[in-house]
PDB file of C-alpha atoms in Angstrom:
ATOM      1  CA  MET A   1       5.182   9.182 -22.588  1.00  0.00           C
ATOM      2  CA  THR A   2       7.527   6.236 -23.383  1.00  0.00           C
ATOM      3  CA  ASP A   3       6.649   2.572 -22.942  1.00  0.00           C
ATOM      4  CA  GLU A   4       8.202   2.545 -19.738  1.00  0.00           C
ATOM      5  CA  THR A   5       6.097   5.331 -18.038  1.00  0.00           C
ATOM      6  CA  MET A   6       2.169   5.749 -17.651  1.00  0.00           C
ATOM      7  CA  HIS A   7       0.104   8.685 -16.694  1.00  0.00           C
ATOM      8  CA  ILE A   8      -1.959   8.430 -13.482  1.00  0.00           C
ATOM      9  CA  GLY A   9      -5.021   7.473 -15.034  1.00  0.00           C
ATOM     10  CA  GLU A  10      -3.643   4.608 -16.687  1.00  0.00           C
ATOM     11  CA  LEU A  11      -2.017   3.542 -12.959  1.00  0.00           C
ATOM     12  CA  ALA A  12      -5.451   4.435 -11.521  1.00  0.00           C
ATOM     13  CA  GLU A  13      -6.887   2.186 -13.855  1.00  0.00           C
ATOM     14  CA  ARG A  14      -4.314  -0.754 -13.333  1.00  0.00           C
ATOM     15  CA  THR A  15      -4.582  -0.808  -9.712  1.00  0.00           C
ATOM     16  CA  GLY A  16      -8.068   0.331  -9.058  1.00  0.00           C
ATOM     17  CA  LEU A  17      -7.036   3.413  -7.228  1.00  0.00           C
ATOM     18  CA  SER A  18      -8.680   6.523  -7.215  1.00  0.00           C
ATOM     19  CA  LEU A  19      -7.065   9.632  -8.660  1.00  0.00           C
ATOM     20  CA  ARG A  20      -7.400  11.689  -5.825  1.00  0.00           C
ATOM     21  CA  SER A  21      -5.631   8.787  -3.682  1.00  0.00           C
ATOM     22  CA  LEU A  22      -2.664   8.824  -6.178  1.00  0.00           C
ATOM     23  CA  ARG A  23      -2.551  12.479  -5.967  1.00  0.00           C
ATOM     24  CA  HIS A  24      -2.753  12.292  -2.302  1.00  0.00           C
ATOM     25  CA  TRP A  25      -0.357   9.764  -1.909  1.00  0.00           C
ATOM     26  CA  ASP A  26       2.150  11.759  -4.154  1.00  0.00           C
ATOM     27  CA  GLU A  27       1.672  14.707  -2.087  1.00  0.00           C
ATOM     28  CA  VAL A  28       2.300  12.970   1.229  1.00  0.00           C
ATOM     29  CA  GLY A  29       5.435  11.130  -0.349  1.00  0.00           C
ATOM     30  CA  LEU A  30       4.037   7.630  -0.128  1.00  0.00           C
ATOM     31  CA  VAL A  31       4.352   7.051  -4.394  1.00  0.00           C
ATOM     32  CA  ARG A  32       6.337  10.001  -6.048  1.00  0.00           C
ATOM     33  CA  ALA A  33       5.663  10.265  -9.441  1.00  0.00           C
ATOM     34  CA  SER A  34       8.838   9.613 -10.970  1.00  0.00           C
ATOM     35  CA  GLY A  35       8.682  12.080 -13.759  1.00  0.00           C
ATOM     36  CA  ARG A  36       6.507  14.659 -15.341  1.00  0.00           C
ATOM     37  CA  THR A  37       5.719  15.422 -18.769  1.00  0.00           C
ATOM     38  CA  GLU A  38       6.433  18.805 -20.150  1.00  0.00           C
ATOM     39  CA  GLY A  39       2.941  19.821 -19.289  1.00  0.00           C
ATOM     40  CA  GLY A  40       3.059  18.651 -15.838  1.00  0.00           C
ATOM     41  CA  PHE A  41       1.542  15.413 -15.734  1.00  0.00           C
ATOM     42  CA  ARG A  42       2.940  13.024 -13.219  1.00  0.00           C
ATOM     43  CA  LEU A  43       4.450   9.830 -14.970  1.00  0.00           C
ATOM     44  CA  TYR A  44       4.762   6.343 -13.234  1.00  0.00           C
ATOM     45  CA  THR A  45       6.751   3.707 -13.857  1.00  0.00           C
ATOM     46  CA  ALA A  46       6.387  -0.352 -13.367  1.00  0.00           C
ATOM     47  CA  ALA A  47       8.521   0.156  -9.834  1.00  0.00           C
ATOM     48  CA  ASP A  48       6.025   2.625  -9.069  1.00  0.00           C
ATOM     49  CA  GLU A  49       3.042   0.498  -9.618  1.00  0.00           C
ATOM     50  CA  GLN A  50       4.616  -1.905  -7.417  1.00  0.00           C
ATOM     51  CA  ARG A  51       4.961   0.670  -4.662  1.00  0.00           C
ATOM     52  CA  VAL A  52       1.223   1.356  -4.949  1.00  0.00           C
ATOM     53  CA  ARG A  53       0.195  -2.310  -4.985  1.00  0.00           C
ATOM     54  CA  LEU A  54       2.720  -2.890  -2.128  1.00  0.00           C
ATOM     55  CA  ILE A  55       0.822  -0.010  -0.192  1.00  0.00           C
ATOM     56  CA  MET A  56      -2.574  -1.324  -1.080  1.00  0.00           C
ATOM     57  CA  ARG A  57      -1.794  -4.396   0.801  1.00  0.00           C
ATOM     58  CA  MET A  58      -0.600  -2.561   4.056  1.00  0.00           C
ATOM     59  CA  LYS A  59      -4.057  -0.471   4.098  1.00  0.00           C
ATOM     60  CA  PRO A  60      -6.242  -3.453   5.554  1.00  0.00           C
ATOM     61  CA  PHE A  61      -3.552  -3.576   8.626  1.00  0.00           C
ATOM     62  CA  GLY A  62      -4.868   0.022   9.567  1.00  0.00           C
ATOM     63  CA  PHE A  63      -1.346   1.693   9.943  1.00  0.00           C
ATOM     64  CA  THR A  64      -1.338   5.246   9.404  1.00  0.00           C
ATOM     65  CA  LEU A  65       0.016   6.772   6.166  1.00  0.00           C
ATOM     66  CA  ASP A  66       3.745   7.636   8.197  1.00  0.00           C
ATOM     67  CA  GLU A  67       3.657   3.747   9.266  1.00  0.00           C
ATOM     68  CA  ILE A  68       2.610   2.949   5.946  1.00  0.00           C
ATOM     69  CA  GLY A  69       5.721   5.015   4.382  1.00  0.00           C
ATOM     70  CA  GLU A  70       8.076   3.832   6.962  1.00  0.00           C
ATOM     71  CA  LEU A  71       7.475   0.132   6.264  1.00  0.00           C
ATOM     72  CA  ALA A  72       7.559   0.530   2.696  1.00  0.00           C
ATOM     73  CA  ASP A  73      10.889   2.236   2.307  1.00  0.00           C
ATOM     74  CA  ALA A  74      12.277  -0.271   4.832  1.00  0.00           C
ATOM     75  CA  ILE A  75      11.169  -2.779   2.203  1.00  0.00           C
ATOM     76  CA  ASP A  76      12.483  -0.747  -0.669  1.00  0.00           C
ATOM     77  CA  ALA A  77      15.658  -0.436   1.437  1.00  0.00           C
ATOM     78  CA  SER A  78      16.352  -4.138   1.828  1.00  0.00           C
ATOM     79  CA  PRO A  79      13.635  -6.243  -0.014  1.00  0.00           C
ATOM     80  CA  ALA A  80      15.141  -9.511   1.529  1.00  0.00           C
ATOM     81  CA  ASP A  81      14.879  -8.760   5.184  1.00  0.00           C
ATOM     82  CA  PRO A  82      12.792  -5.273   5.658  1.00  0.00           C
ATOM     83  CA  LEU A  83      12.628  -5.093   9.348  1.00  0.00           C
ATOM     84  CA  SER A  84      16.536  -5.068   9.309  1.00  0.00           C
ATOM     85  CA  ALA A  85      16.327  -1.472   7.799  1.00  0.00           C
ATOM     86  CA  LEU A  86      14.496  -0.515  10.852  1.00  0.00           C
ATOM     87  CA  PRO A  87      15.629   0.309  14.504  1.00  0.00           C
ATOM     88  CA  ASP A  88      14.687  -2.914  16.592  1.00  0.00           C
ATOM     89  CA  GLU A  89      11.645  -1.254  18.549  1.00  0.00           C
ATOM     90  CA  ARG A  90      10.147   0.094  15.287  1.00  0.00           C
ATOM     91  CA  ALA A  91      10.667  -3.637  13.854  1.00  0.00           C
ATOM     92  CA  ASP A  92       9.152  -5.168  17.041  1.00  0.00           C
ATOM     93  CA  PHE A  93       6.292  -2.771  16.687  1.00  0.00           C
ATOM     94  CA  PHE A  94       5.511  -3.821  13.404  1.00  0.00           C
ATOM     95  CA  ARG A  95       5.922  -7.359  13.650  1.00  0.00           C
ATOM     96  CA  THR A  96       3.752  -7.497  16.705  1.00  0.00           C
ATOM     97  CA  GLU A  97       1.070  -5.120  15.119  1.00  0.00           C
ATOM     98  CA  MET A  98       1.228  -6.829  11.859  1.00  0.00           C
ATOM     99  CA  ARG A  99       0.345 -10.254  13.495  1.00  0.00           C
ATOM    100  CA  ALA A 100      -2.172  -8.951  15.902  1.00  0.00           C
ATOM    101  CA  ARG A 101      -3.902  -6.970  13.308  1.00  0.00           C
ATOM    102  CA  ARG A 102      -3.922 -10.062  10.579  1.00  0.00           C
ATOM    103  CA  ASP A 103      -5.493 -12.201  13.209  1.00  0.00           C
ATOM    104  CA  LYS A 104      -8.201  -9.559  13.667  1.00  0.00           C
ATOM    105  CA  LEU A 105      -8.593  -9.710  10.101  1.00  0.00           C
ATOM    106  CA  ALA A 106      -8.812 -13.435   9.784  1.00  0.00           C
ATOM    107  CA  ARG A 107     -11.615 -13.236  12.312  1.00  0.00           C
ATOM    108  CA  GLN A 108     -13.511 -10.725  10.626  1.00  0.00           C
ATOM    109  CA  LEU A 109     -13.491 -12.677   7.229  1.00  0.00           C
ATOM    110  CA  ALA A 110     -14.276 -15.887   9.385  1.00  0.00           C
ATOM    111  CA  ASP A 111     -17.406 -13.922  10.684  1.00  0.00           C
ATOM    112  CA  ALA A 112     -18.036 -12.497   7.073  1.00  0.00           C
ATOM    113  CA  ASP A 113     -17.787 -16.414   5.718  1.00  0.00           C
ATOM    114  CA  ASP A 114     -20.216 -17.402   8.331  1.00  0.00           C
ATOM    115  CA  LEU A 115     -22.757 -14.690   7.562  1.00  0.00           C
ATOM    116  CA  LEU A 116     -22.611 -15.452   3.900  1.00  0.00           C
ATOM    117  CA  ARG A 117     -23.306 -19.306   4.643  1.00  0.00           C
ATOM    118  CA  ARG A 118     -26.409 -18.290   6.616  1.00  0.00           C
ATOM    119  CA  VAL A 119     -27.889 -16.091   4.043  1.00  0.00           C
ATOM    120  CA  GLU A 120     -27.161 -18.430   0.953  1.00  0.00           C
ATOM    121  CA  PRO A 121     -29.663 -20.976   0.032  1.00  0.00           C
TER     122      PRO A 121
END
């Protein structure tokens, strides 16, 4: 392993994800290992770590793994204007859904804050 790559265990530790999740994401194509050791162990780069972190930010929105992959690929293809890489219908879907789901998450967080205030001394 070089300074530019890390094994799956280090990536798991750095991101807080389980090895199982990272392996699954690799198998379904969300985050492919950038390489393998001679022994077949996965190697990840800083760019792979950034993609993992991006996907982690998408998870609370409740998108399917296919939708997460589609959006992550669009972000990779056009970082400055990710939704421009998608057909208009898909871009509209993500805009609409992300706003609605973000609002729902905000309401849930406000409810959690309210409950916490009720139980604090």
